[in-house]
């Protein structure tokens, strides 16, 4: 219960602290490349997500057999929830976009950050696919779910993009209780597969 209360305090504190930062992010030099702009924009959110994990007292172990390729990459999780998204987005080296529930964009301040981060609003499949391809064309990596509105394997094959399967263990152990939530330390594992391009593979889903 204490850790959960600390997390709430941390979230409120970071939101208030970063209001000025958000204003500064809207004034980035337009001459910068899209990837460079997103690197600057994602600095604070990535630190925030890492902080949320740290407050739980959890230890994160990362398994990565080889370096992630340069350029746009599709990070694919079997079933992406908020905890898994926070873990992946917070710990990968390069910024990566993702798809979020439209309701989240209505939240004060958080919605503004999501807009600035070019987070894609879920909904109409054609519009989502269009937004996804636009980000990929700009060189932005994406975090997708196998059970999401976009088929990441088909997307990677069509655009000849490297796909990295991501597995997480231990995130379910961080939060206990139903009514009175409490955080507890957990041993969390974040595993990245070797990158591959589905167009060159016959067996896509192991």
Tab-separated table of C-alpha atoms in Angstrom:
chain	number	residue	atom	x	y	z
A	1	UNK	CA	0.000	0.000	0.000
A	2	UNK	CA	2.882	2.353	0.858
A	3	UNK	CA	4.630	1.749	-2.465
A	4	UNK	CA	1.371	2.262	-4.344
A	5	UNK	CA	0.849	5.587	-2.533
A	6	UNK	CA	4.404	6.596	-3.407
A	7	UNK	CA	3.704	5.776	-7.046
A	8	UNK	CA	0.624	8.033	-7.050
A	9	UNK	CA	2.621	10.861	-5.442
A	10	UNK	CA	5.440	10.323	-7.956
A	11	UNK	CA	3.052	10.470	-10.911
A	12	UNK	CA	1.431	13.702	-9.700
A	13	UNK	CA	4.834	15.246	-8.939
A	14	UNK	CA	6.263	14.352	-12.345
A	15	UNK	CA	3.198	15.662	-14.173
A	16	UNK	CA	3.448	19.022	-12.417
A	17	UNK	CA	7.222	19.153	-12.797
A	18	UNK	CA	7.121	18.479	-16.519
A	19	UNK	CA	4.493	21.041	-17.509
A	20	UNK	CA	7.258	23.468	-18.476
A	21	UNK	CA	9.128	20.671	-20.233
A	22	UNK	CA	6.059	19.970	-22.366
A	23	UNK	CA	5.899	23.626	-23.382
A	24	UNK	CA	9.569	23.521	-24.379
A	25	UNK	CA	8.966	20.403	-26.473
A	26	UNK	CA	6.429	22.276	-28.599
A	27	UNK	CA	9.193	24.705	-29.576
A	28	UNK	CA	11.747	22.250	-30.968
A	29	UNK	CA	13.832	23.378	-33.910
A	30	UNK	CA	11.859	22.271	-37.017
A	31	UNK	CA	15.156	21.827	-38.859
A	32	UNK	CA	15.886	18.766	-36.720
A	33	UNK	CA	15.069	15.398	-38.247
A	34	UNK	CA	11.911	13.670	-37.050
A	35	UNK	CA	13.974	10.981	-35.322
A	36	UNK	CA	16.052	13.587	-33.478
A	37	UNK	CA	12.916	15.440	-32.400
A	38	UNK	CA	11.374	12.242	-31.064
A	39	UNK	CA	14.595	11.398	-29.221
A	40	UNK	CA	14.334	14.722	-27.387
A	41	UNK	CA	10.585	14.405	-26.801
A	42	UNK	CA	10.856	10.869	-25.399
A	43	UNK	CA	13.674	11.636	-22.936
A	44	UNK	CA	11.360	12.671	-20.104
A	45	UNK	CA	8.616	10.059	-20.662
A	46	UNK	CA	11.234	7.275	-20.765
A	47	UNK	CA	12.736	8.496	-17.480
A	48	UNK	CA	9.238	8.701	-16.011
A	49	UNK	CA	8.410	5.114	-17.009
A	50	UNK	CA	11.680	3.815	-15.571
A	51	UNK	CA	10.912	5.714	-12.363
A	52	UNK	CA	7.532	3.997	-12.055
A	53	UNK	CA	9.256	0.603	-12.192
A	54	UNK	CA	11.977	1.705	-9.741
A	55	UNK	CA	9.426	2.823	-7.126
A	56	UNK	CA	8.092	-0.724	-6.956
A	57	UNK	CA	11.549	-1.864	-5.834
A	58	UNK	CA	11.641	-4.350	-8.684
A	59	UNK	CA	14.802	-5.564	-10.379
A	60	UNK	CA	14.758	-5.658	-14.180
A	61	UNK	CA	16.981	-8.150	-15.994
A	62	UNK	CA	17.370	-7.609	-19.732
A	63	UNK	CA	18.189	-10.446	-22.132
A	64	UNK	CA	19.322	-9.303	-25.563
A	65	UNK	CA	21.277	-11.783	-27.715
A	66	UNK	CA	22.458	-9.180	-30.215
A	67	UNK	CA	22.245	-5.419	-30.856
A	68	UNK	CA	18.961	-4.061	-32.205
A	69	UNK	CA	19.309	-3.029	-35.889
A	70	UNK	CA	19.461	0.648	-36.781
A	71	UNK	CA	16.457	2.246	-38.425
A	72	UNK	CA	12.778	1.537	-37.798
A	73	UNK	CA	12.150	-1.710	-35.919
A	74	UNK	CA	8.910	-3.395	-34.860
A	75	UNK	CA	8.988	-4.531	-31.224
A	76	UNK	CA	6.229	-7.117	-30.851
A	77	UNK	CA	4.798	-8.408	-27.575
A	78	UNK	CA	2.296	-11.304	-27.448
A	79	UNK	CA	-0.195	-9.380	-25.285
A	80	UNK	CA	0.721	-5.768	-24.635
A	81	UNK	CA	-0.808	-4.226	-21.510
A	82	UNK	CA	0.094	-1.017	-19.686
A	83	UNK	CA	2.742	-2.654	-17.479
A	84	UNK	CA	4.451	-4.331	-20.432
A	85	UNK	CA	4.286	-1.164	-22.519
A	86	UNK	CA	5.826	0.912	-19.714
A	87	UNK	CA	8.593	-1.641	-19.285
A	88	UNK	CA	9.470	-1.906	-22.979
A	89	UNK	CA	9.179	1.813	-23.768
A	90	UNK	CA	11.165	2.744	-20.685
A	91	UNK	CA	14.073	0.380	-21.226
A	92	UNK	CA	14.712	0.231	-24.972
A	93	UNK	CA	17.495	2.518	-26.120
A	94	UNK	CA	15.769	4.284	-29.014
A	95	UNK	CA	12.343	5.957	-28.758
A	96	UNK	CA	9.498	3.881	-30.163
A	97	UNK	CA	5.926	4.907	-30.849
A	98	UNK	CA	2.883	2.873	-29.879
A	99	UNK	CA	-0.905	2.699	-30.164
A	100	UNK	CA	-3.061	3.869	-27.239
A	101	UNK	CA	-6.723	3.800	-26.279
A	102	UNK	CA	-8.483	6.984	-27.492
A	103	UNK	CA	-9.809	7.607	-23.955
A	104	UNK	CA	-6.285	8.228	-22.664
A	105	UNK	CA	-5.943	11.250	-24.950
A	106	UNK	CA	-8.788	12.956	-23.068
A	107	UNK	CA	-6.863	13.004	-19.791
A	108	UNK	CA	-5.551	16.471	-18.848
A	109	UNK	CA	-1.856	16.956	-19.551
A	110	UNK	CA	-1.278	13.251	-20.296
A	111	UNK	CA	-3.177	13.631	-23.563
A	112	UNK	CA	-0.962	16.575	-24.499
A	113	UNK	CA	2.167	14.526	-23.878
A	114	UNK	CA	0.815	11.667	-25.983
A	115	UNK	CA	0.069	14.069	-28.832
A	116	UNK	CA	3.578	15.503	-28.632
A	117	UNK	CA	5.029	11.991	-28.651
A	118	UNK	CA	3.013	11.216	-31.801
A	119	UNK	CA	1.313	8.313	-30.042
A	120	UNK	CA	-1.259	6.731	-32.361
A	121	UNK	CA	-4.901	6.718	-31.282
A	122	UNK	CA	-6.543	3.322	-31.718
A	123	UNK	CA	-9.853	3.072	-33.539
A	124	UNK	CA	-10.531	3.031	-37.265
A	125	UNK	CA	-8.209	0.370	-38.685
A	126	UNK	CA	-7.488	2.244	-41.922
A	127	UNK	CA	-6.567	5.443	-40.058
A	128	UNK	CA	-4.397	3.522	-37.597
A	129	UNK	CA	-2.593	1.732	-40.434
A	130	UNK	CA	-2.021	5.046	-42.201
A	131	UNK	CA	-0.568	6.635	-39.047
A	132	UNK	CA	1.635	3.605	-38.439
A	133	UNK	CA	3.095	3.662	-41.949
A	134	UNK	CA	3.735	7.419	-41.727
A	135	UNK	CA	5.813	6.961	-38.591
A	136	UNK	CA	7.747	4.084	-40.104
A	137	UNK	CA	8.506	6.154	-43.200
A	138	UNK	CA	9.958	8.827	-40.904
A	139	UNK	CA	12.268	6.251	-39.329
A	140	UNK	CA	10.355	5.762	-36.077
A	141	UNK	CA	10.295	2.331	-34.440
A	142	UNK	CA	7.023	1.000	-33.021
A	143	UNK	CA	5.887	-1.199	-30.143
A	144	UNK	CA	2.997	-3.429	-31.221
A	145	UNK	CA	0.966	-6.316	-29.837
A	146	UNK	CA	0.181	-9.578	-31.588
A	147	UNK	CA	-3.434	-9.219	-30.451
A	148	UNK	CA	-3.703	-5.551	-31.455
A	149	UNK	CA	-5.507	-3.833	-34.314
A	150	UNK	CA	-2.437	-4.049	-36.589
A	151	UNK	CA	-0.832	-7.317	-37.703
A	152	UNK	CA	2.878	-6.653	-37.007
A	153	UNK	CA	4.089	-9.683	-38.957
A	154	UNK	CA	2.222	-8.644	-42.102
A	155	UNK	CA	3.423	-5.068	-41.619
A	156	UNK	CA	7.063	-6.127	-41.265
A	157	UNK	CA	6.834	-8.373	-44.325
A	158	UNK	CA	5.200	-5.696	-46.473
A	159	UNK	CA	7.739	-2.981	-45.645
A	160	UNK	CA	10.741	-5.285	-45.240
A	161	UNK	CA	11.274	-4.245	-41.616
A	162	UNK	CA	13.168	-6.091	-38.883
A	163	UNK	CA	10.865	-7.554	-36.260
A	164	UNK	CA	11.958	-8.189	-32.665
A	165	UNK	CA	9.780	-10.380	-30.467
A	166	UNK	CA	9.681	-9.195	-26.853
A	167	UNK	CA	8.765	-11.298	-23.832
A	168	UNK	CA	8.211	-10.067	-20.284
A	169	UNK	CA	8.029	-12.033	-17.045
A	170	UNK	CA	7.189	-10.870	-13.541
A	171	UNK	CA	5.041	-7.813	-14.266
A	172	UNK	CA	1.959	-9.566	-12.845
A	173	UNK	CA	3.763	-9.917	-9.508
A	174	UNK	CA	4.263	-6.158	-9.076
A	175	UNK	CA	0.671	-5.324	-8.161
A	176	UNK	CA	-1.367	-7.212	-5.588
A	177	UNK	CA	-4.839	-6.720	-4.195
A	178	UNK	CA	-8.130	-5.896	-5.872
A	179	UNK	CA	-9.650	-2.967	-3.986
A	180	UNK	CA	-6.684	-1.669	-2.000
A	181	UNK	CA	-3.844	-1.868	-4.472
A	182	UNK	CA	-0.275	-2.296	-3.318
A	183	UNK	CA	3.001	-2.631	-5.153
A	184	UNK	CA	5.578	-5.216	-4.245
A	185	UNK	CA	9.116	-5.816	-5.485
A	186	UNK	CA	9.330	-8.347	-8.282
A	187	UNK	CA	12.014	-9.968	-10.381
A	188	UNK	CA	11.188	-8.791	-13.888
A	189	UNK	CA	12.693	-10.178	-17.076
A	190	UNK	CA	12.678	-8.344	-20.391
A	191	UNK	CA	13.795	-10.547	-23.283
A	192	UNK	CA	14.419	-9.514	-26.894
A	193	UNK	CA	14.672	-12.084	-29.681
A	194	UNK	CA	17.120	-11.816	-32.554
A	195	UNK	CA	15.762	-9.450	-35.186
A	196	UNK	CA	14.445	-11.006	-38.375
A	197	UNK	CA	12.545	-9.881	-41.451
A	198	UNK	CA	9.366	-11.970	-41.932
A	199	UNK	CA	9.658	-11.695	-45.728
A	200	UNK	CA	12.714	-13.921	-45.395
A	201	UNK	CA	11.131	-16.378	-42.978
A	202	UNK	CA	8.556	-19.098	-43.593
A	203	UNK	CA	7.812	-19.815	-39.940
A	204	UNK	CA	6.836	-16.420	-38.523
A	205	UNK	CA	5.304	-17.259	-35.174
A	206	UNK	CA	7.244	-19.685	-33.029
